[in-house]
Tab-separated table of C-alpha atoms and ligand atoms in Angstrom:
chain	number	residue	atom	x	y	z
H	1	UNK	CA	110.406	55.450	130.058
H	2	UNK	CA	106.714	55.133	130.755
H	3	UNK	CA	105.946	51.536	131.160
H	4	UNK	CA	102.171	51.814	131.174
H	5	UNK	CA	101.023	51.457	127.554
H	6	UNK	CA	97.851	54.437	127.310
H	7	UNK	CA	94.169	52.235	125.756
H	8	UNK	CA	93.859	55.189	123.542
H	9	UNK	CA	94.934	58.427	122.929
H	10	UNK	CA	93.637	61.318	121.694
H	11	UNK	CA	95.590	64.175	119.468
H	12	UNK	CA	93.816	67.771	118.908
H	13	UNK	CA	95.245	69.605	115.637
H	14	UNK	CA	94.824	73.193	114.107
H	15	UNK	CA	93.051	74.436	110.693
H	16	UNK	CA	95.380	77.145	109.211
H	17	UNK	CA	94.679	80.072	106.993
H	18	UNK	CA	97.056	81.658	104.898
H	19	UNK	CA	97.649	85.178	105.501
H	20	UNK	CA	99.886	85.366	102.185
H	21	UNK	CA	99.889	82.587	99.665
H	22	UNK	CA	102.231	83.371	96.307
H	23	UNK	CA	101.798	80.402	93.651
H	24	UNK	CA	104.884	80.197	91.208
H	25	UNK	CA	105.557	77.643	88.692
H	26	UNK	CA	103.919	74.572	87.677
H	27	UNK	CA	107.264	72.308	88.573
H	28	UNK	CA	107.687	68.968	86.688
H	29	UNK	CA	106.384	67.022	89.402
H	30	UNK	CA	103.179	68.724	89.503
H	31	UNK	CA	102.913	71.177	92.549
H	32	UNK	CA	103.837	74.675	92.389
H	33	UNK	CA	106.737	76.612	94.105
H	34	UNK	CA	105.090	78.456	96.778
H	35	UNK	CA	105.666	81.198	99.270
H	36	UNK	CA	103.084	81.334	102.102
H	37	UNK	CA	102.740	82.523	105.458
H	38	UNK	CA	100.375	80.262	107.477
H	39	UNK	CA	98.642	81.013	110.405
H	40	UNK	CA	97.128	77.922	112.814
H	41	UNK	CA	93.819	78.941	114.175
H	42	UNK	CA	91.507	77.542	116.671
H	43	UNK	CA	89.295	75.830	115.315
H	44	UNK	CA	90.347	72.055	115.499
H	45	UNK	CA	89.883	68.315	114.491
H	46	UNK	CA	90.372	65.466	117.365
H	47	UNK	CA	91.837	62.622	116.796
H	48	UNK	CA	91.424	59.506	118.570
H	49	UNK	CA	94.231	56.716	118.332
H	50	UNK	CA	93.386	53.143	119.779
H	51	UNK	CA	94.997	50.084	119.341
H	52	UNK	CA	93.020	47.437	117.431
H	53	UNK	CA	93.525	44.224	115.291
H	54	UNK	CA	92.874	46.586	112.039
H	55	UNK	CA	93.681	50.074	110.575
H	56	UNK	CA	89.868	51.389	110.623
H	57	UNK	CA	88.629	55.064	110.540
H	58	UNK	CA	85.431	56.446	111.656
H	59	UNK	CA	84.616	60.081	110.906
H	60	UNK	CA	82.052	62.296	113.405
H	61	UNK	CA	81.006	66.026	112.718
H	62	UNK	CA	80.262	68.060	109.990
H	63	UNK	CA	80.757	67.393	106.397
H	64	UNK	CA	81.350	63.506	107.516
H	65	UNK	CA	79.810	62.271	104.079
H	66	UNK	CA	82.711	63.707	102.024
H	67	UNK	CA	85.631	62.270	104.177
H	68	UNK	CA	86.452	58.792	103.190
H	69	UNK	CA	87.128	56.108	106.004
H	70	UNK	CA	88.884	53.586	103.560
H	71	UNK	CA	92.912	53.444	102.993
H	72	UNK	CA	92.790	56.616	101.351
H	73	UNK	CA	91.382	58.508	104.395
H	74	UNK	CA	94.698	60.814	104.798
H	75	UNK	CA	94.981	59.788	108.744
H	76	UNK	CA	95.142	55.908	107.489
H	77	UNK	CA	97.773	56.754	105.614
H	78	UNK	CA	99.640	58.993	108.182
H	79	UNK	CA	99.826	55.637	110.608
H	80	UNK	CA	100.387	53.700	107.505
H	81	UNK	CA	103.484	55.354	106.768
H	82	UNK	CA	104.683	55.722	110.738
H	83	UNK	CA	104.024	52.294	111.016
H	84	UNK	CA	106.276	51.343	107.561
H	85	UNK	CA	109.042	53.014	107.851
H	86	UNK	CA	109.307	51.997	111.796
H	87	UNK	CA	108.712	48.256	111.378
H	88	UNK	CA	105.133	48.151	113.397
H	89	UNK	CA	101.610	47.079	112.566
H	90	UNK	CA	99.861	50.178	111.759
H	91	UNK	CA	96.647	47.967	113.484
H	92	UNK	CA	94.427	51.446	114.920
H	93	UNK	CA	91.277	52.434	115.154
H	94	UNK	CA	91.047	56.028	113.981
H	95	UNK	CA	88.155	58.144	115.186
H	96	UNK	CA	88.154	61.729	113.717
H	97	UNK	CA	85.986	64.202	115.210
H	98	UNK	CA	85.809	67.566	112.620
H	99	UNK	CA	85.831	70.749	113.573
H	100	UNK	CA	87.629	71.876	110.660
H	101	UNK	CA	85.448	72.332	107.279
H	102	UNK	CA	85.368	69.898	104.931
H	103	UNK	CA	87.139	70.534	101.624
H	104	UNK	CA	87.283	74.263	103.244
H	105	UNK	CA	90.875	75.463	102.095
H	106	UNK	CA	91.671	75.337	105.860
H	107	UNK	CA	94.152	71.928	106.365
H	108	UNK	CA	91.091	69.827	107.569
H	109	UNK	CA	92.786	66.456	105.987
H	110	UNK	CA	96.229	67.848	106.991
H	111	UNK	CA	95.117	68.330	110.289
H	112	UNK	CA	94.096	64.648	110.987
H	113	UNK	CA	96.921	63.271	109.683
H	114	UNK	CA	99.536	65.632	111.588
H	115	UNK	CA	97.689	64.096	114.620
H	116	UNK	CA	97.637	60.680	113.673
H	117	UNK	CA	101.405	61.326	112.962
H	118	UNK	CA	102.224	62.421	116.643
H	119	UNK	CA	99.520	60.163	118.056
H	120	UNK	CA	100.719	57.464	116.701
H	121	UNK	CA	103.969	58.132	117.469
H	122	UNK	CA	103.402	58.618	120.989
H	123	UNK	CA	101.000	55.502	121.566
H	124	UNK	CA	103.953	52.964	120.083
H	125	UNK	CA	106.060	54.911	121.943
H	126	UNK	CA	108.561	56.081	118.857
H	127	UNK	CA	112.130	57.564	119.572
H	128	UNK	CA	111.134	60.147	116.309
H	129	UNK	CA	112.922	63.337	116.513
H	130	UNK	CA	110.505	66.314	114.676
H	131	UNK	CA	112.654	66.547	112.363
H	132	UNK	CA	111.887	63.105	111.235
H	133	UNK	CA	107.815	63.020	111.715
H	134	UNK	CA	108.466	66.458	109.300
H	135	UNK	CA	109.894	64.380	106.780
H	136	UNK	CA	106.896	61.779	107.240
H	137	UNK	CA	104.601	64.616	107.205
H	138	UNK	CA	106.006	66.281	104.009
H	139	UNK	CA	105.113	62.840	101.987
H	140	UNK	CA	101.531	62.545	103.464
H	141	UNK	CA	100.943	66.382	101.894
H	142	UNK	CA	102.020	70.018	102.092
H	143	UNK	CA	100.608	71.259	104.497
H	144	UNK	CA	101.003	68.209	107.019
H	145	UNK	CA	103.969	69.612	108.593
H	146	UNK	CA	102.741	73.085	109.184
H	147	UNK	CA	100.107	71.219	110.738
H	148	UNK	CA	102.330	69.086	113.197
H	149	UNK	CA	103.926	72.773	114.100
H	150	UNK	CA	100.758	75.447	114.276
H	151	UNK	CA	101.557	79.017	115.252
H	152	UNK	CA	102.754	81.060	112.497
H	153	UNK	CA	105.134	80.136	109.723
H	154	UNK	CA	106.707	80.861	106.646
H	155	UNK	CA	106.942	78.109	103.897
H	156	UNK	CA	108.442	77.449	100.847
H	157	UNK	CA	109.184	74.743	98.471
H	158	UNK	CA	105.478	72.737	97.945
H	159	UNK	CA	104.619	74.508	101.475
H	160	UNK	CA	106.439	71.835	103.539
H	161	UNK	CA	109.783	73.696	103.950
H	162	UNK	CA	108.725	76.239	107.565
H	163	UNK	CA	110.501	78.849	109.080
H	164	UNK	CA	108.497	79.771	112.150
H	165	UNK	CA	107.612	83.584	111.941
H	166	UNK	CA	107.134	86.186	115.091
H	167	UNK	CA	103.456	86.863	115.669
H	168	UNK	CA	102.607	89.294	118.947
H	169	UNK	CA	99.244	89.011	120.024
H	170	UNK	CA	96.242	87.320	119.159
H	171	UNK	CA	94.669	87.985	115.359
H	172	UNK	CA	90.327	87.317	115.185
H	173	UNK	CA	88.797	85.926	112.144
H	174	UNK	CA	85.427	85.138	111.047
H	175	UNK	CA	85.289	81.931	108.889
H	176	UNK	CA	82.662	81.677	105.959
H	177	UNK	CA	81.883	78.494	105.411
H	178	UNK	CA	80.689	77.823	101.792
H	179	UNK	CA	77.477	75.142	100.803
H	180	UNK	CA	80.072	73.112	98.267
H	181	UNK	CA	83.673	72.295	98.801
H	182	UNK	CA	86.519	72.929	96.112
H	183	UNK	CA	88.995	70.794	95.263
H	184	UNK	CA	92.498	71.648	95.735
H	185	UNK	CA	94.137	70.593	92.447
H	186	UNK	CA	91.352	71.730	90.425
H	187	UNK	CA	91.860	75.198	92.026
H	188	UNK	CA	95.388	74.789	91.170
H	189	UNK	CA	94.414	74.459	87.582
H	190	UNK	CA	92.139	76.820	86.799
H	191	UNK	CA	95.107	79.401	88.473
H	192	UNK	CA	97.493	78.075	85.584
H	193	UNK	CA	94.546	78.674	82.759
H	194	UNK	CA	93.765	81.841	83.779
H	195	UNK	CA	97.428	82.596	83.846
H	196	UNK	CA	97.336	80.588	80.201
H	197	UNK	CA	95.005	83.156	79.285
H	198	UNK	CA	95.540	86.100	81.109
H	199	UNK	CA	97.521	88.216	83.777
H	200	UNK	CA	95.628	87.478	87.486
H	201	UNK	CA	97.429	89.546	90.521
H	202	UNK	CA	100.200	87.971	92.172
H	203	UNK	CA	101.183	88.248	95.872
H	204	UNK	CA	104.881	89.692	95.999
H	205	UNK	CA	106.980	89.658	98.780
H	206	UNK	CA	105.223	88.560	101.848
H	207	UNK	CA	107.965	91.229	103.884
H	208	UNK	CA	105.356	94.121	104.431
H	209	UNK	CA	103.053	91.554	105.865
H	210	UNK	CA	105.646	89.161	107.871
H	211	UNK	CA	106.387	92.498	110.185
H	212	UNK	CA	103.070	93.343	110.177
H	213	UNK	CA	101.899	89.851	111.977
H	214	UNK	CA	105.323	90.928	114.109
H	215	UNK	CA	103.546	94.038	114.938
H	216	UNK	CA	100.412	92.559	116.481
H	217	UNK	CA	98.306	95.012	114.913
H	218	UNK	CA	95.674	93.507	112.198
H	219	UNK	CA	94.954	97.030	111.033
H	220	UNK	CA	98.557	97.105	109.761
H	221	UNK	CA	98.402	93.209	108.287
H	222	UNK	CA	94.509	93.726	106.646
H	223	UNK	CA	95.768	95.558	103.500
H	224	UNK	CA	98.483	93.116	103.323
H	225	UNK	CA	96.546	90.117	102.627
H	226	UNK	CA	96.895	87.877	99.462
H	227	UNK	CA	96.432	85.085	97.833
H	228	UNK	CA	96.947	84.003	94.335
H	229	UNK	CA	94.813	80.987	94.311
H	230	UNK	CA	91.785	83.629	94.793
H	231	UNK	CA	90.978	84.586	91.607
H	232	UNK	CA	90.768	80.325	90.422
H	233	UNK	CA	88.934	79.808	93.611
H	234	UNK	CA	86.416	83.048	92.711
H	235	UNK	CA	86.253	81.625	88.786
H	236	UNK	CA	85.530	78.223	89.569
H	237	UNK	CA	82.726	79.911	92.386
H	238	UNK	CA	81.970	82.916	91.273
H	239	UNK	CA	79.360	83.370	94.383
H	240	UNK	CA	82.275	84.003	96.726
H	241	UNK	CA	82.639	87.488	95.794
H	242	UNK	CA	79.316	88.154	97.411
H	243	UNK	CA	80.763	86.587	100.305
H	244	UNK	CA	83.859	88.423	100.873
H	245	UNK	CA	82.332	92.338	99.522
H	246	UNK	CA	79.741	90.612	102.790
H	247	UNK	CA	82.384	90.630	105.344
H	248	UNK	CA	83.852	94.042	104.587
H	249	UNK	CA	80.188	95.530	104.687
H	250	UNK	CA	79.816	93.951	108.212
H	251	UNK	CA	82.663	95.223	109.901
H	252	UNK	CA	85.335	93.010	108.772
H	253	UNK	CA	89.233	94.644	107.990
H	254	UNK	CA	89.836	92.890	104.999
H	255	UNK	CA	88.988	89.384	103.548
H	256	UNK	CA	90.736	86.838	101.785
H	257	UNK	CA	89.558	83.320	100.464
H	258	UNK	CA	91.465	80.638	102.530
H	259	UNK	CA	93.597	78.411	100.534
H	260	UNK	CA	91.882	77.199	98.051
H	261	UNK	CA	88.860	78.611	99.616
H	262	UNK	CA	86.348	78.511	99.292
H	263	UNK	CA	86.572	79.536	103.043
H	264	UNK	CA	86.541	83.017	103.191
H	265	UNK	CA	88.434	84.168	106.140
H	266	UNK	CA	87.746	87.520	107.532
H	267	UNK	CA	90.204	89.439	109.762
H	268	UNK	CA	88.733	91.819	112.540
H	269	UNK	CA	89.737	94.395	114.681
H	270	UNK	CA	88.686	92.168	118.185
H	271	UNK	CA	86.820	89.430	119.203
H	272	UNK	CA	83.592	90.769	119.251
H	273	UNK	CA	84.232	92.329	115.907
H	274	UNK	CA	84.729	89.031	115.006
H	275	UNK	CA	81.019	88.345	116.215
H	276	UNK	CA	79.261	90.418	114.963
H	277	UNK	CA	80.614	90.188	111.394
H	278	UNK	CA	79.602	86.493	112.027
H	279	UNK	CA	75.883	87.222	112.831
H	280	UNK	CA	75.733	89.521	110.060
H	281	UNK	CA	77.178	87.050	107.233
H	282	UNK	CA	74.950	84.472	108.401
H	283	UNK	CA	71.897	86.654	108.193
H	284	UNK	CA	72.760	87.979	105.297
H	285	UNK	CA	72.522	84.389	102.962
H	286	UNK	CA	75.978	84.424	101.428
H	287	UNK	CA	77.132	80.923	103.332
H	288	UNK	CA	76.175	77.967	104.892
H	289	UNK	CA	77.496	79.064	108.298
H	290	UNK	CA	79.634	80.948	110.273
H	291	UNK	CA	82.976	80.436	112.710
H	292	UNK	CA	84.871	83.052	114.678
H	293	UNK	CA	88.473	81.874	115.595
H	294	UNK	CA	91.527	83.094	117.021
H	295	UNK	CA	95.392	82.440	115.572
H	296	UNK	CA	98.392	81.833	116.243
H	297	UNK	CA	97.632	78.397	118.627
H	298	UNK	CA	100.129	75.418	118.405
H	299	UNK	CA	100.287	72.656	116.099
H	300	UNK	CA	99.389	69.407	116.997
H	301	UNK	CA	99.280	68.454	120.593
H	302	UNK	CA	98.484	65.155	122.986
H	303	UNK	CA	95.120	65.732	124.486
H	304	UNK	CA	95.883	65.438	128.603
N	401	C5P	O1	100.176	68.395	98.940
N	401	C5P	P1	98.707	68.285	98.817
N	401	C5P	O2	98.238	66.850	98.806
N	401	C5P	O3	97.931	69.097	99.785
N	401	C5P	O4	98.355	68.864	97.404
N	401	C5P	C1	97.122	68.636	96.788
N	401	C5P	C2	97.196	69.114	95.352
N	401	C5P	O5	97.291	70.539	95.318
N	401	C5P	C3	98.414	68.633	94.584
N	401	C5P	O6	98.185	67.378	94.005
N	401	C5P	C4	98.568	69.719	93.535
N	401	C5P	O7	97.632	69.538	92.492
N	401	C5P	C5	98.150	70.958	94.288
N	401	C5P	N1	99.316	71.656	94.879
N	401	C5P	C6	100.185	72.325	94.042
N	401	C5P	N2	101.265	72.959	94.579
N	401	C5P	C7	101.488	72.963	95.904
N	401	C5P	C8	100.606	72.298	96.772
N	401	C5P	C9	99.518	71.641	96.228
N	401	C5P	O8	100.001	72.349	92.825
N	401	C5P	N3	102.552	73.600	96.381
């Protein structure tokens, strides 16, 4: 057992994308039944844990104005909840550096709180098992323990229930990111009133496209793409089909809004594919800027 206590630590964590997201039924307690395959790429959020005489959160980066630094902030409550059900004073100063968008569809707020799970774990020095912070994680949000465990998965249930999936190689993308965030349970919504009112395409199996991440080959997973929450995301901002009809005319394989978007993810056949769909997109007016990124990379992980 180390018996140097670190001043501060810092935790880096993963946005994800989801390569197949099928939405089922509105269950009583609100969330929907999912299958989804995630996919951690790198493009991260930093975390910095140091002990103080209150829980405070400061926010750095892009988007900063929309994250909240009070209680609520989704890393406060990530320590919070460590710190309650393991008897300590949850008394840290939280700085978040984003690299993730803002209300993107891509796990930014999942992200920081997966790392103030582990960091805050490994600062007070926790005996927690993973199988434990995943339970922790799971009541913070959904996506919170994909988060803590990157790479690629499968998940079920609300999204929290992973069974990590074989990926060869290394997939590009080329992020979109849009001038306006979207909510997620307002994209949620507007899914179950167009299904009120209509019949929007649903995902299927995600088989064809599980053995196609297998394969390595994104040619093989492009087709495969889908999400349901698409269609709410492109009602509620209609814009976003400019984006992604964008992407294909640049070069892109196929493109899929992330989440509930209204990221639009773009996969390519290499990394400079992944480029030059980027320079394109952002000439072309249909976002507020561009990423390139690579998946799978882990989940959360201790800065050195
Ligand atoms: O779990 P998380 O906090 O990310 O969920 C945010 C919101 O997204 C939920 O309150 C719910 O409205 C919606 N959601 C859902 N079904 C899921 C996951 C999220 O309806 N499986």
């Amino acid at each position: 057992m180390l018996s140097v206590v670190p001043t501060s630590l810092t935790v880096r964590a993963p946005a994800k994308v989801n390569l197949h997201l099928g939405v089922g039924d509105l269950r009583p307690d609100g969330f929907h039944e999912l299958v989804t395959v995630f996919q951690a790429l790198s493009l991260h959020d930093d975390v910095t844990l140091t002990p103080s005489d209150a829980l405070t959160v400061r926010v750095t980066g892009e988007g900063v104005r929309d994250v909240p630094t009070d209680a609520t902030n989704l890393a406060a409550r990530a320590v919070a909840a460590l710190a309650e059900r393991y008897g300590r004073d949850p008394y840290l100063q939280i700085d978040i550096a984003k690299g993730i968008p803002v209300a993107g569809g891509m796990a930014g707020g999942s992200a920081d709180a997966a790392a103030a799970l582990l960091g805050a774990a490994t600062l007070w020095g926790l005996d927690v098992g993973r199988d434990e912070l995943d339970e922790v994680a799971a009541t913070l949000g959904s996506d919170v323990p994909f988060s803590l465990h990157g790479h690629t998965a499968l998940g079920t249930g609300r999204g929290e229930r992973l069974i990590p999936a074989l990926a060869r190689g290394e997939f590009h993308w080329t992020l979109a990111l849009a001038r306006e965030g979207l909510s997620t349970p307002a994209v949620y919504r507007e899914l179950d009133r167009l299904r009120e009112v209509g019949d929007p395409p649903r995902a299927g199996s995600p088989d064809a496209l599980l053995a196609a991440v297998a394969s390595g080959d994104p040619h093989r997973l492009a087709p495969l793409l889908a999400n349901d929450l698409q269609a709410a995301a492109l009602s509620l901002q209609p814009g976003l089909r400019r984006t992604l009809r964008a992407g294909i005319e640049a070069g892109a394989l196929a493109g899929i809004v992330s989440g509930s978007g209204p990221t639009c993810a773009f996969l390519c056949a290499s990394a400079d594919d992944a480029v030059d769909v980027g320079t394109e997109l952002a000439g072309a007016g249909v976002c507020r800027t561009v990423r390139v990124a690579s998946g799978p990379v882990p989940g959360a992980t201790v800065v050195p």
